[in-house]
GROMACS .gro file of C-alpha atoms in nm:
model
  289
    1MET     CA    1   9.264  11.248   7.530
    2SER     CA    2   9.219  11.220   7.929
    3PRO     CA    3   8.825  11.270   8.092
    4ASP     CA    4   8.716  11.558   8.164
    5PRO     CA    5   8.777  11.544   8.556
    6ALA     CA    6   8.514  11.738   8.635
    7LEU     CA    7   8.282  11.460   8.539
    8PRO     CA    8   8.193  11.197   8.766
    9ALA     CA    9   8.328  10.873   8.704
   10THR     CA   10   8.118  10.593   8.487
   11THR     CA   11   7.980  10.276   8.623
   12ALA     CA   12   7.758  10.080   8.408
   13ALA     CA   13   7.394  10.113   8.328
   14SER     CA   14   7.150   9.928   8.556
   15GLU     CA   15   6.902  10.027   8.272
   16PRO     CA   16   6.801  10.212   7.941
   17PRO     CA   17   6.854  10.569   7.994
   18SER     CA   18   6.544  10.785   7.875
   19VAL     CA   19   6.585  10.985   7.534
   20SER     CA   20   6.449  11.305   7.466
   21ILE     CA   21   6.424  11.420   7.068
   22VAL     CA   22   6.448  11.778   6.994
   23VAL     CA   23   6.360  11.919   6.655
   24PRO     CA   24   6.500  12.260   6.575
   25ALA     CA   25   6.278  12.403   6.316
   26TYR     CA   26   6.216  12.711   6.079
   27ASN     CA   27   5.982  12.707   5.810
   28GLU     CA   28   5.965  12.367   5.774
   29GLU     CA   29   5.562  12.310   5.726
   30SER     CA   30   5.650  12.055   5.432
   31VAL     CA   31   5.847  11.770   5.618
   32ILE     CA   32   5.740  11.858   6.000
   33ARG     CA   33   5.430  11.651   6.035
   34GLN     CA   34   5.656  11.332   5.906
   35CYS     CA   35   5.941  11.400   6.094
   36VAL     CA   36   5.692  11.389   6.458
   37THR     CA   37   5.520  11.127   6.324
   38ALA     CA   38   5.830  10.907   6.290
   39ALA     CA   39   5.964  11.024   6.603
   40ILE     CA   40   5.604  10.943   6.753
   41TYR     CA   41   5.558  10.554   6.651
   42GLN     CA   42   5.882  10.402   6.822
   43SER     CA   43   5.913  10.018   6.956
   44VAL     CA   44   6.022  10.174   7.252
   45PRO     CA   45   5.890  10.557   7.319
   46ALA     CA   46   6.081  10.842   7.311
   47HIS     CA   47   6.075  11.055   7.699
   48GLU     CA   48   5.990  11.374   7.518
   49ILE     CA   49   5.975  11.488   7.109
   50ILE     CA   50   6.095  11.879   7.133
   51VAL     CA   51   5.996  12.078   6.823
   52VAL     CA   52   6.194  12.456   6.865
   53ASP     CA   53   6.031  12.688   6.674
   54ASN     CA   54   6.294  12.930   6.545
   55MET     CA   55   6.002  13.236   6.439
   56SER     CA   56   5.856  13.079   6.122
   57LYS     CA   57   5.638  13.212   5.917
   58ASP     CA   58   5.491  12.952   5.792
   59SER     CA   59   5.247  12.667   5.949
   60THR     CA   60   5.521  12.483   6.149
   61ALA     CA   61   5.367  12.535   6.461
   62GLN     CA   62   5.023  12.531   6.350
   63ILE     CA   63   5.110  12.140   6.247
   64VAL     CA   64   5.285  12.048   6.574
   65ARG     CA   65   4.999  12.134   6.742
   66GLN     CA   66   4.798  11.977   6.525
   67LEU     CA   67   4.998  11.635   6.648
   68GLN     CA   68   4.973  11.757   7.025
   69SER     CA   69   4.606  11.749   7.020
   70GLU     CA   70   4.601  11.402   6.750
   71TYR     CA   71   4.830  11.233   6.961
   72PRO     CA   72   4.784  11.326   7.309
   73GLU     CA   73   4.964  10.995   7.461
   74SER     CA   74   5.270  11.133   7.331
   75ARG     CA   75   5.480  11.383   7.476
   76ILE     CA   76   5.476  11.602   7.202
   77VAL     CA   77   5.653  11.975   7.306
   78LEU     CA   78   5.636  12.275   7.145
   79LEU     CA   79   5.857  12.540   7.232
   80THR     CA   80   5.909  12.912   7.036
   81GLN     CA   81   6.312  12.998   7.016
   82ASP     CA   82   6.247  13.357   6.919
   83ARG     CA   83   6.549  13.601   7.058
   84GLU     CA   84   6.751  13.512   6.771
   85GLN     CA   85   6.768  13.374   6.456
   86GLY     CA   86   7.002  13.091   6.339
   87LEU     CA   87   7.005  12.704   6.421
   88ILE     CA   88   7.264  12.708   6.637
   89PRO     CA   89   7.071  12.907   6.918
   90THR     CA   90   6.729  12.685   6.840
   91ARG     CA   91   6.962  12.391   6.892
   92ASN     CA   92   7.117  12.531   7.256
   93PHE     CA   93   6.759  12.613   7.347
   94GLY     CA   94   6.575  12.258   7.315
   95LEU     CA   95   6.881  12.075   7.463
   96ASP     CA   96   6.873  12.344   7.716
   97ALA     CA   97   6.476  12.225   7.775
   98ALA     CA   98   6.518  11.863   7.737
   99THR     CA   99   6.489  11.633   8.033
  100GLY     CA  100   6.576  11.250   7.918
  101ASP     CA  101   6.943  11.162   8.024
  102VAL     CA  102   6.994  11.141   7.663
  103LEU     CA  103   6.940  11.431   7.429
  104GLY     CA  104   6.820  11.328   7.038
  105ARG     CA  105   6.915  11.603   6.788
  106ILE     CA  106   6.780  11.564   6.482
  107ASP     CA  107   6.688  11.783   6.145
  108ALA     CA  108   6.351  11.903   6.048
  109ASP     CA  109   6.360  11.656   5.754
  110SER     CA  110   6.476  11.337   5.978
  111LEU     CA  111   6.289  11.011   5.930
  112LEU     CA  112   6.379  10.798   6.199
  113GLU     CA  113   6.375  10.436   6.169
  114PRO     CA  114   6.097  10.263   6.401
  115ASP     CA  115   6.379  10.149   6.658
  116TRP     CA  116   6.568  10.438   6.660
  117VAL     CA  117   6.521  10.534   7.049
  118GLU     CA  118   6.561  10.138   7.116
  119GLU     CA  119   6.927  10.169   6.920
  120VAL     CA  120   7.009  10.493   7.126
  121GLN     CA  121   6.924  10.363   7.455
  122ARG     CA  122   7.171  10.032   7.315
  123ALA     CA  123   7.441  10.266   7.265
  124PHE     CA  124   7.421  10.462   7.564
  125MET     CA  125   7.363  10.108   7.777
  126ASP     CA  126   7.805  10.079   7.811
  127SER     CA  127   7.835  10.434   8.061
  128SER     CA  128   8.170  10.550   7.877
  129VAL     CA  129   7.906  10.678   7.608
  130GLN     CA  130   7.857  11.017   7.593
  131ALA     CA  131   7.799  11.060   7.209
  132ALA     CA  132   7.643  10.861   6.914
  133THR     CA  133   7.611  10.891   6.595
  134GLY     CA  134   7.449  10.707   6.319
  135PRO     CA  135   7.412  10.625   5.924
  136VAL     CA  136   7.138  10.811   5.736
  137ILE     CA  137   6.893  10.678   5.462
  138TYR     CA  138   6.800  10.942   5.200
  139TYR     CA  139   6.447  10.840   5.115
  140ASP     CA  140   6.432  11.102   4.818
  141MET     CA  141   6.657  10.950   4.593
  142PRO     CA  142   6.656  10.609   4.466
  143MET     CA  143   6.827  10.298   4.557
  144ARG     CA  144   6.789  10.352   4.914
  145ARG     CA  145   6.957  10.083   5.098
  146PHE     CA  146   7.229  10.105   4.846
  147GLY     CA  147   7.309  10.465   4.975
  148LEU     CA  148   7.261  10.381   5.337
  149LYS     CA  149   7.551  10.102   5.283
  150ALA     CA  150   7.743  10.369   5.093
  151ASP     CA  151   7.665  10.606   5.386
  152ASP     CA  152   7.823  10.378   5.635
  153LYS     CA  153   8.099  10.230   5.503
  154MET     CA  154   8.182  10.651   5.419
  155ARG     CA  155   8.156  10.751   5.805
  156GLN     CA  156   8.356  10.460   5.930
  157LEU     CA  157   8.644  10.492   5.650
  158LEU     CA  158   8.631  10.850   5.778
  159LEU     CA  159   8.700  10.716   6.129
  160LYS     CA  160   9.008  10.516   6.028
  161LEU     CA  161   9.163  10.766   5.845
  162SER     CA  162   9.152  10.947   6.147
  163ARG     CA  163   9.306  10.685   6.334
  164HIS     CA  164   9.003  10.712   6.569
  165GLU     CA  165   9.116  11.026   6.671
  166TYR     CA  166   8.838  11.262   6.638
  167HIS     CA  167   8.480  11.117   6.579
  168PHE     CA  168   8.220  11.339   6.389
  169LEU     CA  169   7.874  11.339   6.528
  170PHE     CA  170   7.629  11.385   6.237
  171GLY     CA  171   7.343  11.676   6.303
  172SER     CA  172   7.027  11.450   6.122
  173ASN     CA  173   7.154  11.178   6.321
  174MET     CA  174   7.275  11.180   6.659
  175ALA     CA  175   7.235  11.161   7.057
  176ILE     CA  176   7.434  11.347   7.341
  177ARG     CA  177   7.431  11.247   7.687
  178ARG     CA  178   7.275  11.528   7.891
  179THR     CA  179   7.575  11.565   8.126
  180ALA     CA  180   7.805  11.594   7.802
  181TRP     CA  181   7.557  11.857   7.694
  182GLU     CA  182   7.624  12.007   8.014
  183ALA     CA  183   8.007  12.023   8.022
  184ILE     CA  184   8.030  12.151   7.688
  185ARG     CA  185   7.742  12.385   7.582
  186ASP     CA  186   7.971  12.678   7.782
  187SER     CA  187   8.232  12.679   7.509
  188THR     CA  188   8.034  12.541   7.219
  189CYS     CA  189   8.157  12.801   6.886
  190ARG     CA  190   7.802  13.009   6.867
  191ASP     CA  191   7.946  13.088   6.456
  192GLU     CA  192   7.741  13.417   6.431
  193LYS     CA  193   7.842  13.430   6.028
  194ASP     CA  194   7.731  13.031   6.019
  195GLU     CA  195   8.032  12.966   5.866
  196MET     CA  196   8.090  12.617   6.017
  197HIS     CA  197   7.971  12.217   6.068
  198GLU     CA  198   7.787  12.298   6.391
  199ASP     CA  199   7.753  11.948   6.442
  200ILE     CA  200   8.138  11.887   6.415
  201ASP     CA  201   8.185  12.171   6.622
  202LEU     CA  202   7.997  11.999   6.917
  203SER     CA  203   8.233  11.664   6.819
  204LEU     CA  204   8.562  11.861   6.824
  205HIS     CA  205   8.444  11.984   7.171
  206LEU     CA  206   8.317  11.635   7.308
  207ALA     CA  207   8.688  11.540   7.214
  208GLU     CA  208   8.873  11.848   7.402
  209ARG     CA  209   8.692  11.691   7.718
  210GLY     CA  210   8.805  11.348   7.670
  211LEU     CA  211   8.448  11.234   7.574
  212LYS     CA  212   8.354  10.952   7.395
  213ILE     CA  213   8.171  10.932   7.035
  214GLN     CA  214   8.042  10.592   6.988
  215TYR     CA  215   7.915  10.525   6.605
  216TRP     CA  216   7.616  10.298   6.604
  217PRO     CA  217   7.514  10.157   6.277
  218ASP     CA  218   7.267  10.057   6.377
  219MET     CA  219   7.083  10.376   6.483
  220VAL     CA  220   6.964  10.488   6.144
  221SER     CA  221   6.739  10.798   6.042
  222GLY     CA  222   6.597  10.893   5.700
  223MET     CA  223   6.690  11.223   5.591
  224SER     CA  224   6.630  11.458   5.218
  225ALA     CA  225   6.850  11.537   4.980
  226ARG     CA  226   6.722  11.849   4.964
  227ARG     CA  227   7.080  11.993   4.967
  228LEU     CA  228   7.116  11.904   4.601
  229GLU     CA  229   6.903  12.169   4.515
  230ASP     CA  230   7.106  12.436   4.577
  231SER     CA  231   7.324  12.612   4.320
  232PRO     CA  232   7.635  12.496   4.310
  233LYS     CA  233   7.821  12.758   4.454
  234ASP     CA  234   7.590  12.733   4.734
  235TYR     CA  235   7.666  12.429   4.782
  236ARG     CA  236   8.050  12.457   4.729
  237TYR     CA  237   8.011  12.721   5.031
  238TYR     CA  238   7.801  12.434   5.204
  239VAL     CA  239   8.069  12.184   5.166
  240GLN     CA  240   8.379  12.485   5.276
  241ARG     CA  241   8.228  12.428   5.641
  242PHE     CA  242   8.448  12.130   5.669
  243ASP     CA  243   8.789  12.358   5.643
  244ARG     CA  244   8.629  12.677   5.779
  245THR     CA  245   8.522  12.428   6.086
  246TYR     CA  246   8.867  12.241   6.096
  247LYS     CA  247   9.036  12.621   6.126
  248ALA     CA  248   8.835  12.728   6.393
  249HIS     CA  249   8.974  12.393   6.589
  250ASN     CA  250   9.311  12.434   6.443
  251ILE     CA  251   9.310  12.108   6.361
  252LYS     CA  252   9.519  12.071   5.995
  253LYS     CA  253   9.482  11.634   5.951
  254ILE     CA  254   9.502  11.631   5.575
  255ALA     CA  255   9.255  11.242   5.600
  256LEU     CA  256   8.964  11.454   5.727
  257ARG     CA  257   8.937  11.653   5.389
  258ALA     CA  258   8.872  11.349   5.264
  259PRO     CA  259   8.430  11.382   5.356
  260MET     CA  260   8.501  11.712   5.118
  261ALA     CA  261   8.634  11.536   4.830
  262VAL     CA  262   8.336  11.291   4.840
  263ILE     CA  263   8.066  11.528   4.888
  264PHE     CA  264   8.221  11.735   4.597
  265SER     CA  265   8.246  11.440   4.372
  266VAL     CA  266   7.880  11.320   4.461
  267TYR     CA  267   7.722  11.689   4.385
  268TYR     CA  268   7.642  11.635   3.984
  269PRO     CA  269   7.584  11.233   3.963
  270ALA     CA  270   7.350  11.246   4.254
  271LYS     CA  271   7.157  11.594   4.157
  272LEU     CA  272   7.039  11.397   3.836
  273LEU     CA  273   6.906  11.123   4.003
  274ARG     CA  274   6.740  11.323   4.237
  275ALA     CA  275   6.579  11.480   3.935
  276ILE     CA  276   6.517  11.179   3.759
  277HIS     CA  277   6.360  11.024   4.069
  278SER     CA  278   6.116  11.308   4.172
  279ALA     CA  279   6.005  11.320   3.802
  280ASN     CA  280   5.859  10.990   3.840
  281GLN     CA  281   5.717  11.078   4.210
  282PRO     CA  282   5.361  11.173   4.260
  283PRO     CA  283   5.316  11.539   4.388
  284VAL     CA  284   5.299  11.603   4.727
  285LYS     CA  285   5.063  11.839   4.930
  286ARG     CA  286   5.212  12.078   5.140
  287GLY     CA  287   5.153  12.211   5.521
  288GLY     CA  288   5.144  11.807   5.640
  289VAL     CA  289   4.815  11.764   5.506
   0.00000   0.00000   0.00000
């Protein structure tokens, strides 16, 4: 795919780009403090940390305001997206408001590694890179480092299976150049029925424009395995979002079904491991206190 002619020609970057971090949040009082704190304690400070509260009914916004007071030296921004409920409009609201050269997008249960911003900057020093993603550590599962290696291997395998034609961003650990976001934002799917993987949709719109996505294995984020708490029916519906996203983009490459097979197969053993691990952990206080 050829690069989008509407975008300016790229040249080698002379200095590291500024990095915004955008966190969509809905009723995330149990995890938002840890998420924002990890985003603060970086080897290279983020340009800004934007939490977009999507009409939460709990104390999510209150906790972010507390963090603003506790860390006045950090640029923590609390925005409210109250026009409609949903991840995609909330994500878009945050990305549109961000002012950094590169827009990081993570989930409210993400725990960035301390060098995450620094690694994002390294990835985007190559001016041909328009978006980047990396592996994750499931911090509420046993054998976390083994899990990180497995996650990394699976993502690299998927890239090979697609013969490098497609490379998918992962919503819990991704970044996109602001100019690339501006190029695709009006064409991204709204998905009003909430049937697709919004991060894969972003990836496919970038690919359609010939905008390069880079896999960066040192760009690591932690995330919760709380998806395993879903019922088998809900978990199956979540996994089948792959198919529905491919169908919306008329993609029929059989190899791209590989993640579905892997994610389906790990549900029961991973659910058991998580239950055993959780049973051996001390109780965690809610509300970020």
